[in-house]
JSON list of C-alpha atoms in Angstrom, two decimals:
[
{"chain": "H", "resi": 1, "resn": "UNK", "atom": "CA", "xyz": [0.00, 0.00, 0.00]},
{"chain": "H", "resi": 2, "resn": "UNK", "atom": "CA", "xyz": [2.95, 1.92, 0.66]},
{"chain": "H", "resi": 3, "resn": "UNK", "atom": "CA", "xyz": [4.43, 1.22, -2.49]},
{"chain": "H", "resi": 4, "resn": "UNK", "atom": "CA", "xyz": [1.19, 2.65, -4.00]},
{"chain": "H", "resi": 5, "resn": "UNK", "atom": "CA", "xyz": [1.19, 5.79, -2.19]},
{"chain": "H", "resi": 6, "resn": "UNK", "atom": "CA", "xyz": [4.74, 6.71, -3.29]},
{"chain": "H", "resi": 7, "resn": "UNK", "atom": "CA", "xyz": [3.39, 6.39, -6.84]},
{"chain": "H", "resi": 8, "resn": "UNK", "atom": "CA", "xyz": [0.18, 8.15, -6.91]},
{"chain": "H", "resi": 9, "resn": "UNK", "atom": "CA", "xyz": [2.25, 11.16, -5.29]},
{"chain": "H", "resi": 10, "resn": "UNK", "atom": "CA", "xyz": [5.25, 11.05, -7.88]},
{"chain": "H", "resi": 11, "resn": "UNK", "atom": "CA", "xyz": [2.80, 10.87, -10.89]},
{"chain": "H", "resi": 12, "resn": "UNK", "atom": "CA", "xyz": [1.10, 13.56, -8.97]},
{"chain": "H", "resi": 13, "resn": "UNK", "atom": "CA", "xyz": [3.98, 16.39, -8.91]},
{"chain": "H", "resi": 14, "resn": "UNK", "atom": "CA", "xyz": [4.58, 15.24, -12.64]},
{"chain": "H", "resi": 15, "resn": "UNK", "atom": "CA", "xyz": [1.56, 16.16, -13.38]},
{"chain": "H", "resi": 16, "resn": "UNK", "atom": "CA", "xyz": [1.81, 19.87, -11.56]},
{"chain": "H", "resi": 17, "resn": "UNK", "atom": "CA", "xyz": [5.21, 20.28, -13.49]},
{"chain": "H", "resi": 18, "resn": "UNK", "atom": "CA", "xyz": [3.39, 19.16, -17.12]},
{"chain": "H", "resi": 19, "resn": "UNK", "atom": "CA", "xyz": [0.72, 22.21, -16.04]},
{"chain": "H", "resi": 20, "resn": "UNK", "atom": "CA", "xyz": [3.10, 24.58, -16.02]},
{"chain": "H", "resi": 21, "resn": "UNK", "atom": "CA", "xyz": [4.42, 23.84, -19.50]},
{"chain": "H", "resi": 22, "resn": "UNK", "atom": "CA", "xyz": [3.49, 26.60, -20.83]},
{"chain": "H", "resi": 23, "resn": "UNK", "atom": "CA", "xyz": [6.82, 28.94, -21.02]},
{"chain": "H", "resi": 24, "resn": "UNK", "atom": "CA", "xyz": [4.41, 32.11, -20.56]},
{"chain": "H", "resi": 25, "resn": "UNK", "atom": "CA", "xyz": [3.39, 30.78, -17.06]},
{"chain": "H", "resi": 26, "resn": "UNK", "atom": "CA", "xyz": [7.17, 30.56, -15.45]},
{"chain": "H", "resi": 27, "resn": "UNK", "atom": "CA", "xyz": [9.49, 32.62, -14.21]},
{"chain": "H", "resi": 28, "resn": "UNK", "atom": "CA", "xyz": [12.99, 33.42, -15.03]},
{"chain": "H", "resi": 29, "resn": "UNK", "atom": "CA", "xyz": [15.24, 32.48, -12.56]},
{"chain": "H", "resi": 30, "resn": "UNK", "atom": "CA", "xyz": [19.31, 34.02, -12.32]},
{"chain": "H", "resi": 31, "resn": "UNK", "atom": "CA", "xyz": [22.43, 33.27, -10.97]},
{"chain": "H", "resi": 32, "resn": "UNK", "atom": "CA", "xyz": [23.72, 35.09, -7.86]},
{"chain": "H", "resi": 33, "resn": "UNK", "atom": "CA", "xyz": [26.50, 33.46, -6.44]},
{"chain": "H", "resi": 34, "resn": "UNK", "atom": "CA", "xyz": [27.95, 30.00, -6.70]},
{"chain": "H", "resi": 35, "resn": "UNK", "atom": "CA", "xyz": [29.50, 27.21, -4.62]},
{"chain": "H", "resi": 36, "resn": "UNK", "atom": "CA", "xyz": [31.62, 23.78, -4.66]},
{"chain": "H", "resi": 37, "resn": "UNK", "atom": "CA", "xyz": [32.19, 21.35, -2.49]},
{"chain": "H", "resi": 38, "resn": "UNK", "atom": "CA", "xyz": [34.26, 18.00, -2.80]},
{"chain": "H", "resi": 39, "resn": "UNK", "atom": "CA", "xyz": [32.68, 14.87, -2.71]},
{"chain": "H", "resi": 40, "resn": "UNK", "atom": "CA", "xyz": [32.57, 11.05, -2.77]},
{"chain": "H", "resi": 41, "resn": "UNK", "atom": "CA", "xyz": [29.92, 10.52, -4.98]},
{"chain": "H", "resi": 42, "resn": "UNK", "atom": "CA", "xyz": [26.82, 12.51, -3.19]},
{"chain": "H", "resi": 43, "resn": "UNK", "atom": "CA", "xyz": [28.48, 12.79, -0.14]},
{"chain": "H", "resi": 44, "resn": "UNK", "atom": "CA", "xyz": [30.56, 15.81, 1.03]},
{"chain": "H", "resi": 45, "resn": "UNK", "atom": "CA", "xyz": [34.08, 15.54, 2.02]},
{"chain": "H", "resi": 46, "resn": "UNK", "atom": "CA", "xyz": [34.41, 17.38, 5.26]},
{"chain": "H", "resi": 47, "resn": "UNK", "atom": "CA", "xyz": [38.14, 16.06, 6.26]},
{"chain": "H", "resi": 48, "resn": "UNK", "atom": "CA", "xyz": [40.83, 18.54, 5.23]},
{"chain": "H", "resi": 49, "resn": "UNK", "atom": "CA", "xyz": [42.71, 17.04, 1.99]},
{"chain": "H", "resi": 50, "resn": "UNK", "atom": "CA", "xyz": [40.70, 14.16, 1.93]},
{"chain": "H", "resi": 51, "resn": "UNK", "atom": "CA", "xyz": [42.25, 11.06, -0.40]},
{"chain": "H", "resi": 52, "resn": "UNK", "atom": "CA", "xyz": [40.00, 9.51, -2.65]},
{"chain": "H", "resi": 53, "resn": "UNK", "atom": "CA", "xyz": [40.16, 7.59, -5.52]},
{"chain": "H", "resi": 54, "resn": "UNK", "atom": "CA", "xyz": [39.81, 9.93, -9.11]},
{"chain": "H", "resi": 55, "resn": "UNK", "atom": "CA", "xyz": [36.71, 7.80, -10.60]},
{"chain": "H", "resi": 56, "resn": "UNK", "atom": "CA", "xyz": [34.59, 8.09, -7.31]},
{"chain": "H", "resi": 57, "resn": "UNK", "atom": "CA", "xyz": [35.97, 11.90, -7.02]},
{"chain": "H", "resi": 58, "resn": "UNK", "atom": "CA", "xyz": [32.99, 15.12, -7.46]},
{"chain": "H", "resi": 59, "resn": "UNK", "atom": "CA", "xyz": [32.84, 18.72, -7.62]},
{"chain": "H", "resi": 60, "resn": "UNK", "atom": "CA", "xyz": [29.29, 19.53, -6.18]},
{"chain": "H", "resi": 61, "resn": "UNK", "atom": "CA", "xyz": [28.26, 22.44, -7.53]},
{"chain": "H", "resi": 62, "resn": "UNK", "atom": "CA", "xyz": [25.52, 24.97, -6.75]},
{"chain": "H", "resi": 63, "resn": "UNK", "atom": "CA", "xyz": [24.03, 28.34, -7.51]},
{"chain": "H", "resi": 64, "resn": "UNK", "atom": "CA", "xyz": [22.42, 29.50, -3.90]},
{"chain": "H", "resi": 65, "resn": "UNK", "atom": "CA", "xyz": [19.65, 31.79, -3.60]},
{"chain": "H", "resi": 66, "resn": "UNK", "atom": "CA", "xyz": [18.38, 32.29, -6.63]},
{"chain": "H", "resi": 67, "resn": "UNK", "atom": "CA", "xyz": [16.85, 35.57, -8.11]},
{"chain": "H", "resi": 68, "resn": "UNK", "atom": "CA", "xyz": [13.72, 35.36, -10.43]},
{"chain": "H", "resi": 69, "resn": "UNK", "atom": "CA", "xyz": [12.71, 37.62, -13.04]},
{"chain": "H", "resi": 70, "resn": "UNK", "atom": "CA", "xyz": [8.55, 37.55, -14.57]},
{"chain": "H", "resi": 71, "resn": "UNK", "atom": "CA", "xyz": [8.74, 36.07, -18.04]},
{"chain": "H", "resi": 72, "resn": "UNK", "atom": "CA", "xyz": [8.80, 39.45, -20.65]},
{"chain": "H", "resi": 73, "resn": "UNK", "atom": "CA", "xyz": [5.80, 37.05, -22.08]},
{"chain": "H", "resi": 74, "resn": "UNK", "atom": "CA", "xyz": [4.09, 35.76, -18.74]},
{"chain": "H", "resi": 75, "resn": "UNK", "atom": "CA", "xyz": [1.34, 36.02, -16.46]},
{"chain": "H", "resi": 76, "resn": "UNK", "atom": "CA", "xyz": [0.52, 38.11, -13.69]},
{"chain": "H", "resi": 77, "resn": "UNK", "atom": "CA", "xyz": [0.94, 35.09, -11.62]},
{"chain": "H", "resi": 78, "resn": "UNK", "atom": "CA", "xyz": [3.87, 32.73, -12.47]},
{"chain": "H", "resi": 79, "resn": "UNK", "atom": "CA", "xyz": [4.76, 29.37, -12.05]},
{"chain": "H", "resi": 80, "resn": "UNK", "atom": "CA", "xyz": [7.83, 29.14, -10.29]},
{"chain": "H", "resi": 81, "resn": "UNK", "atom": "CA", "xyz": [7.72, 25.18, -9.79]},
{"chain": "H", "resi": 82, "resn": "UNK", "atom": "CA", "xyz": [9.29, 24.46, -12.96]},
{"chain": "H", "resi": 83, "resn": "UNK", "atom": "CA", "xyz": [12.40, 25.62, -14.98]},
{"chain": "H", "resi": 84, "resn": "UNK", "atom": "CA", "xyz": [12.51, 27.29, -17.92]},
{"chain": "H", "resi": 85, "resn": "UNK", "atom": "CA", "xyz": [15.95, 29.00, -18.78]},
{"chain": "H", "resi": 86, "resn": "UNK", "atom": "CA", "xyz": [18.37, 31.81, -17.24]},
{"chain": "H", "resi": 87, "resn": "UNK", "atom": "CA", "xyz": [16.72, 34.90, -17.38]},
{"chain": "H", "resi": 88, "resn": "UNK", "atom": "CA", "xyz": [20.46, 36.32, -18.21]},
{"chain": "H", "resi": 89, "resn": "UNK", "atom": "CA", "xyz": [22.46, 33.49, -19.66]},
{"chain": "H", "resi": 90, "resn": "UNK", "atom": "CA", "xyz": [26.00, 31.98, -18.80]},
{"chain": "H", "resi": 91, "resn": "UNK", "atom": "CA", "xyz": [28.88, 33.38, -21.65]},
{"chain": "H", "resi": 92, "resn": "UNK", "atom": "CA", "xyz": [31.42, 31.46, -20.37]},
{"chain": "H", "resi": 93, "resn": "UNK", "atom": "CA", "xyz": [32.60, 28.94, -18.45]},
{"chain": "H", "resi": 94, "resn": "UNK", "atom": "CA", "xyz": [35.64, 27.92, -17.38]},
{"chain": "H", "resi": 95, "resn": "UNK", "atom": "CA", "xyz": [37.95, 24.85, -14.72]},
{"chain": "H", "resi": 96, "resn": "UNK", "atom": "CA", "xyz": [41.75, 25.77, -13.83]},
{"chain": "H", "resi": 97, "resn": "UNK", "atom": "CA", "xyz": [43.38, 23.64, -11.22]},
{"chain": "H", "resi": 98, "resn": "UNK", "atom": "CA", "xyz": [46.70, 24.36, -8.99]},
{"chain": "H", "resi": 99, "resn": "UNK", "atom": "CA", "xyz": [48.07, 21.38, -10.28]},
{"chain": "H", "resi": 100, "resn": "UNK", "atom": "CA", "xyz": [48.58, 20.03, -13.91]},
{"chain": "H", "resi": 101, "resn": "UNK", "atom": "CA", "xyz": [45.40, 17.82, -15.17]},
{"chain": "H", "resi": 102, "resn": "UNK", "atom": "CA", "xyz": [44.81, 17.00, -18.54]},
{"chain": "H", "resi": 103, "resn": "UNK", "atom": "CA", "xyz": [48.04, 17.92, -19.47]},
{"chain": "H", "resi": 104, "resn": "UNK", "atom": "CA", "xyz": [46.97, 21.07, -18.53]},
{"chain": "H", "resi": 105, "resn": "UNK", "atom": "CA", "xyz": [49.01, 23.34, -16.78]},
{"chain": "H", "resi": 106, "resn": "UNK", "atom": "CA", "xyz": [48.37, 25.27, -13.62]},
{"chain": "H", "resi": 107, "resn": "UNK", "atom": "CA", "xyz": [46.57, 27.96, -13.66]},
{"chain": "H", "resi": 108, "resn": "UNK", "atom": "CA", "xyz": [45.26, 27.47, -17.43]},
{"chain": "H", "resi": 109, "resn": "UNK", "atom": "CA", "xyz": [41.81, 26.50, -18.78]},
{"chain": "H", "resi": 110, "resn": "UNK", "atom": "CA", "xyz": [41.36, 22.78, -18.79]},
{"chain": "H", "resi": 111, "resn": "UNK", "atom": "CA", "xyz": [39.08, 21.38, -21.70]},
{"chain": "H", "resi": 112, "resn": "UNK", "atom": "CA", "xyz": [35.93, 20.89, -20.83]},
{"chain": "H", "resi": 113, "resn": "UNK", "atom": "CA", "xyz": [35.27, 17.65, -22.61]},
{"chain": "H", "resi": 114, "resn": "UNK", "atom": "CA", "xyz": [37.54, 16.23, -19.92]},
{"chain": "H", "resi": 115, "resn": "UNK", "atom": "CA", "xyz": [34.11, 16.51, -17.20]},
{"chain": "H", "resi": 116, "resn": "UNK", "atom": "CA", "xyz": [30.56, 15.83, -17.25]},
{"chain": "H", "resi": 117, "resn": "UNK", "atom": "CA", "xyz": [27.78, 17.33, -15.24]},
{"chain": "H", "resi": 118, "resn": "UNK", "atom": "CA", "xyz": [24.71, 15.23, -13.74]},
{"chain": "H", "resi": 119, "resn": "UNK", "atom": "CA", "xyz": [21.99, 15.57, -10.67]},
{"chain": "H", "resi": 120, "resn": "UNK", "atom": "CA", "xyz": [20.85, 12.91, -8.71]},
{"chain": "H", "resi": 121, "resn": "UNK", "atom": "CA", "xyz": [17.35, 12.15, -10.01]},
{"chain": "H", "resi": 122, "resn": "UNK", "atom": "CA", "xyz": [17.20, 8.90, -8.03]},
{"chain": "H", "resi": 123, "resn": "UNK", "atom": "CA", "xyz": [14.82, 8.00, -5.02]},
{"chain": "H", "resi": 124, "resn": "UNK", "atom": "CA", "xyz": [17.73, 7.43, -2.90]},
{"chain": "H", "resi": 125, "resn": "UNK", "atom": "CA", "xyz": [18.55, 4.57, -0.27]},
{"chain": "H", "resi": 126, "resn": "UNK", "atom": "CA", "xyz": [20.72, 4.28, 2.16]},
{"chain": "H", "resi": 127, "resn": "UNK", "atom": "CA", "xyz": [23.00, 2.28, 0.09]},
{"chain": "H", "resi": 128, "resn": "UNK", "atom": "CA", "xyz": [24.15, 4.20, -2.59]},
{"chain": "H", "resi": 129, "resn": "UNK", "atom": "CA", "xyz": [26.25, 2.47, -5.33]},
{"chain": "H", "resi": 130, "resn": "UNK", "atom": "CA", "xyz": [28.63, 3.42, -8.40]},
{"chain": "H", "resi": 131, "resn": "UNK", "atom": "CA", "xyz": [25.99, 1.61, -10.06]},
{"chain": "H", "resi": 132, "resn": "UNK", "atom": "CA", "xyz": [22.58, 3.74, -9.08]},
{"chain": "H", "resi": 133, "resn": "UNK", "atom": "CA", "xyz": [25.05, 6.94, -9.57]},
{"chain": "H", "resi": 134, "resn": "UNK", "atom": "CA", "xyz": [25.58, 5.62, -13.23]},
{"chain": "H", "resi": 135, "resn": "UNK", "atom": "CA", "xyz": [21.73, 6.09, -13.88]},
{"chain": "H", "resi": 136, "resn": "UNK", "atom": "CA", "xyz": [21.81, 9.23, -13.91]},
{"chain": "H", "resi": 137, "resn": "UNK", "atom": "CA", "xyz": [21.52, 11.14, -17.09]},
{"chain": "H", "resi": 138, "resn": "UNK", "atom": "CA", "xyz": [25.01, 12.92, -17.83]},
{"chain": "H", "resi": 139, "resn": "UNK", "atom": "CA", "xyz": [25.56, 15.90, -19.77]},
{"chain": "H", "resi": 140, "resn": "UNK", "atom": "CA", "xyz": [28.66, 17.92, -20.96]},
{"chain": "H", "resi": 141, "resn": "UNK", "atom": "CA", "xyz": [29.40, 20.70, -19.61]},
{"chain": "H", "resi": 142, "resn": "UNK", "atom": "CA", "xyz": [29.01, 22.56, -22.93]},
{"chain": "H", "resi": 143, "resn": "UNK", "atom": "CA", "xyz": [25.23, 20.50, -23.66]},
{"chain": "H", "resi": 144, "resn": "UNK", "atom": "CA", "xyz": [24.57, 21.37, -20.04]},
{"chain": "H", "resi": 145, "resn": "UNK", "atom": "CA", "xyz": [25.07, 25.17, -20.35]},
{"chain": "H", "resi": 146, "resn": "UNK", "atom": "CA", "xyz": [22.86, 25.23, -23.77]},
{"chain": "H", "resi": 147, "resn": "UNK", "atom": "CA", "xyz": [20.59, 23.55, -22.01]},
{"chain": "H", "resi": 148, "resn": "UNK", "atom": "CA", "xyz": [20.07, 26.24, -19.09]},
{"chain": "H", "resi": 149, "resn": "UNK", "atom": "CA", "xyz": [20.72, 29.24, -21.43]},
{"chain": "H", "resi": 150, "resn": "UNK", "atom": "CA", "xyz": [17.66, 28.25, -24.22]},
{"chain": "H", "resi": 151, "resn": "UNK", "atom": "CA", "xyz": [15.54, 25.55, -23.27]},
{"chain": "H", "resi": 152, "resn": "UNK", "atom": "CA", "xyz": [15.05, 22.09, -24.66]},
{"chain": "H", "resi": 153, "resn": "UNK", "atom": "CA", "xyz": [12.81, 19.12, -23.71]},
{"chain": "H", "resi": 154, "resn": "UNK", "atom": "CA", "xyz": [15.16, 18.10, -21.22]},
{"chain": "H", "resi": 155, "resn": "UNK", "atom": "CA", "xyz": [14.54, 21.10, -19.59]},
{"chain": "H", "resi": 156, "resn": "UNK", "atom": "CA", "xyz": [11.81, 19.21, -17.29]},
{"chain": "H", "resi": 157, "resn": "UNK", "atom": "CA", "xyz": [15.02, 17.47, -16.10]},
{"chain": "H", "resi": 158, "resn": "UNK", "atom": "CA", "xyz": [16.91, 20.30, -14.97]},
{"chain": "H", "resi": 159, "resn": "UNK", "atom": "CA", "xyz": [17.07, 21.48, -11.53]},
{"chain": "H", "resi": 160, "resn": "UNK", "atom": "CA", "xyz": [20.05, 23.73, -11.74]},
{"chain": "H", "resi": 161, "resn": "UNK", "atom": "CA", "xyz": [19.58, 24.99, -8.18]},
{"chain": "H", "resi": 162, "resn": "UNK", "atom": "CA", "xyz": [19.51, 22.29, -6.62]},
{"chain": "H", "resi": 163, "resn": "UNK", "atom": "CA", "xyz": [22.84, 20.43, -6.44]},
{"chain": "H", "resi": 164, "resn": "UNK", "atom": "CA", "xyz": [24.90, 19.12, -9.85]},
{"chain": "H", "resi": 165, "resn": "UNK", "atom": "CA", "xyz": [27.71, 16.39, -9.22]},
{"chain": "H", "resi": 166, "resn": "UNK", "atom": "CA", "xyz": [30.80, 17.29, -11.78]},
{"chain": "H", "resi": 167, "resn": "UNK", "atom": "CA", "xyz": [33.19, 13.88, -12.28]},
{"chain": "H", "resi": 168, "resn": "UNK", "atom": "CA", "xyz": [36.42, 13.22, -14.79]},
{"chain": "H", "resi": 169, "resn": "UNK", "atom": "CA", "xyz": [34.26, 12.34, -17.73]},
{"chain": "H", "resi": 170, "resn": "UNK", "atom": "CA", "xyz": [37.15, 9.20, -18.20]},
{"chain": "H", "resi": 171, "resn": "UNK", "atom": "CA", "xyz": [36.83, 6.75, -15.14]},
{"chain": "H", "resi": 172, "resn": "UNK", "atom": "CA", "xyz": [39.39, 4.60, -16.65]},
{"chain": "H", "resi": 173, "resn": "UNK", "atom": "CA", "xyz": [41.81, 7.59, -16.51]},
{"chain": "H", "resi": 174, "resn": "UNK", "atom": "CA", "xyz": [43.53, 7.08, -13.55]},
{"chain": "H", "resi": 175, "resn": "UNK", "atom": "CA", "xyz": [44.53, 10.45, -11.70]},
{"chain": "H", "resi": 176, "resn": "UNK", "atom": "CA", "xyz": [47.28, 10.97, -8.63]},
{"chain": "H", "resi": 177, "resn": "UNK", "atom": "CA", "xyz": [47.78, 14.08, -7.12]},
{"chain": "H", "resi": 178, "resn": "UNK", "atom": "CA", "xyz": [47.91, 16.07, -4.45]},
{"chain": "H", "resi": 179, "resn": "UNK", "atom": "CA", "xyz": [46.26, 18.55, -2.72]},
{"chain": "H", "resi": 180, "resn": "UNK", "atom": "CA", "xyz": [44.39, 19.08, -5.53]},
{"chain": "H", "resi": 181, "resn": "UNK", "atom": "CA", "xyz": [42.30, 22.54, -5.97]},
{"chain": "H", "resi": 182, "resn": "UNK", "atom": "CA", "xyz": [39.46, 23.19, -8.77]},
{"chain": "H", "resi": 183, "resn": "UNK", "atom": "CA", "xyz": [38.38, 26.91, -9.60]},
{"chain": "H", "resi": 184, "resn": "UNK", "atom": "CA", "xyz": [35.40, 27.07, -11.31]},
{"chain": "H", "resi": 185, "resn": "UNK", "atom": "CA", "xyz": [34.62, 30.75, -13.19]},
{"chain": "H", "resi": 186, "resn": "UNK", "atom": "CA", "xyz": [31.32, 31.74, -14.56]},
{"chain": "H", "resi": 187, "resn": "UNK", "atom": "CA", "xyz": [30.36, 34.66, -16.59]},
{"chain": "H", "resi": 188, "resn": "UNK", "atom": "CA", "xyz": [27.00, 35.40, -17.24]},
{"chain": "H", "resi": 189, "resn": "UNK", "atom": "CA", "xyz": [26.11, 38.02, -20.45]},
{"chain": "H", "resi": 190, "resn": "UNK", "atom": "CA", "xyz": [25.66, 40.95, -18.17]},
{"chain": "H", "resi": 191, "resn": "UNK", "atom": "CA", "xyz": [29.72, 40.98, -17.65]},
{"chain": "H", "resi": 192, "resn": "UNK", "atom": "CA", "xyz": [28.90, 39.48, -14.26]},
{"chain": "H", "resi": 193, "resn": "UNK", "atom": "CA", "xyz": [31.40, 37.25, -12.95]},
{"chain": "H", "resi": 194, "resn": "UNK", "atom": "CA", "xyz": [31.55, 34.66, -10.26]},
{"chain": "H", "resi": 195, "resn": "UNK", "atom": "CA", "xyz": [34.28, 31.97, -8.72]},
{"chain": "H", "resi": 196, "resn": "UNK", "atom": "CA", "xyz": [34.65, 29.84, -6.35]},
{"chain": "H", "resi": 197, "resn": "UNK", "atom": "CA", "xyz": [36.80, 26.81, -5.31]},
{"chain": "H", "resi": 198, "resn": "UNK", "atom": "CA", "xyz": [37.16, 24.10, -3.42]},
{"chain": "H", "resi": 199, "resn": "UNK", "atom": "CA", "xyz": [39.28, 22.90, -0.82]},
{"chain": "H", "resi": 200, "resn": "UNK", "atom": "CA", "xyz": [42.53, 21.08, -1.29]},
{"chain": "H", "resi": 201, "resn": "UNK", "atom": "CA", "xyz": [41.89, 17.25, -2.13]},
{"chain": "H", "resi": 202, "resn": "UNK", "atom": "CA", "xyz": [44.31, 13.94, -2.62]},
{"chain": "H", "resi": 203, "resn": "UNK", "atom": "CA", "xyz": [43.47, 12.12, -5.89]},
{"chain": "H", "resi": 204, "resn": "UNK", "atom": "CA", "xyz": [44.48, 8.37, -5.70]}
]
């Protein structure tokens, strides 16, 4: 009966996210500051210089508190459930380390193709495998910022502001370092500019 309850209210927020299709009905929402975190997998690495191994190794990032903006084309009263696009979009996007990566040196833009980006869009457990993290969807980072700047189908799957995992797009790439940094830069059209990065980490 449980089971059945679960359902009924899963197919029931679909539903209130399908109403709000309509792009006229939801509001714009904006970047305003941005944070990372390391992680194993979902969970947060609060140890200083944490060692973990490079394929179970993320970046979680997020975009905290949100502005939003009425659609130029919406209605009085918008739905703010749902996701449309970036009311100003992101221009550029960029990951430097303080150590070489990628044969990358320090300091200088690494290519993106080298990470993807995903969210968790799992009904979690308390035992959490590599294999129920592999079900999620992944996107490049590229595909991923196209995706929040326009619209697309897969919109309904985006939740930018809630949290996004970033992993070494090769997980038979083998990576050893030490205290590791990431710096992740974002520019938004505006000229706005935000950084942030995270804490020193060993790669094994």
């Amino acid at each position: 009966m449980k089971k059945h309850v679960i359902l009924l209210t899963i197919t029931l927020l679909q539903l209130s996210f399908v109403a709000c299709k309509d792009d006229s009905g939801i509001c714009l929402l904006g970047i305003t500051s941005l944070k990372l975190t390391n992680a194993t997998y979902l969970e947060p690495l609060d140890i200083p210089q944490a060692t973990v191994e490079s394929f179970e190794y993320r970046a979680i990032l997020e975009f905290p508190e949100p502005d939003t903006k009425p659609n130029p084309n919406g209605k009085p009263n918008a739905c703010v459930l749902s996701f449309d696009k970036l009311h100003t979009p992101v221009s550029n996007f960029s990951i430097t380390s303080n150590v070489k990566l990628f044969n990358t040196a320090p300091g200088e833009p690494i290519d993106l193709k080298n990470f993807n980006i995903y969210q968790c869009n799992l009904l979690l457990s308390g035992n959490y495998t590599e294999r129920d993290d592999m079900m999620n969807t992944r996107y490049s980072i590229k595909n991923w910022i196209n995706l929040i700047n326009t619209g697309s189908e897969d919109k309904r799957h985006l939740k930018p502001f809630r949290k996004s995992y970033i992993e070494f797009a090769d997980k038979n790439e083998r990576i050893e370092v030490e205290g590791m940094t990431l710096k992740f830069t974002i520019t938004l059209d505006d000229g706005t500019l935000f950084t942030a990065e995270t804490r020193p980490v060993n790669l094994d």
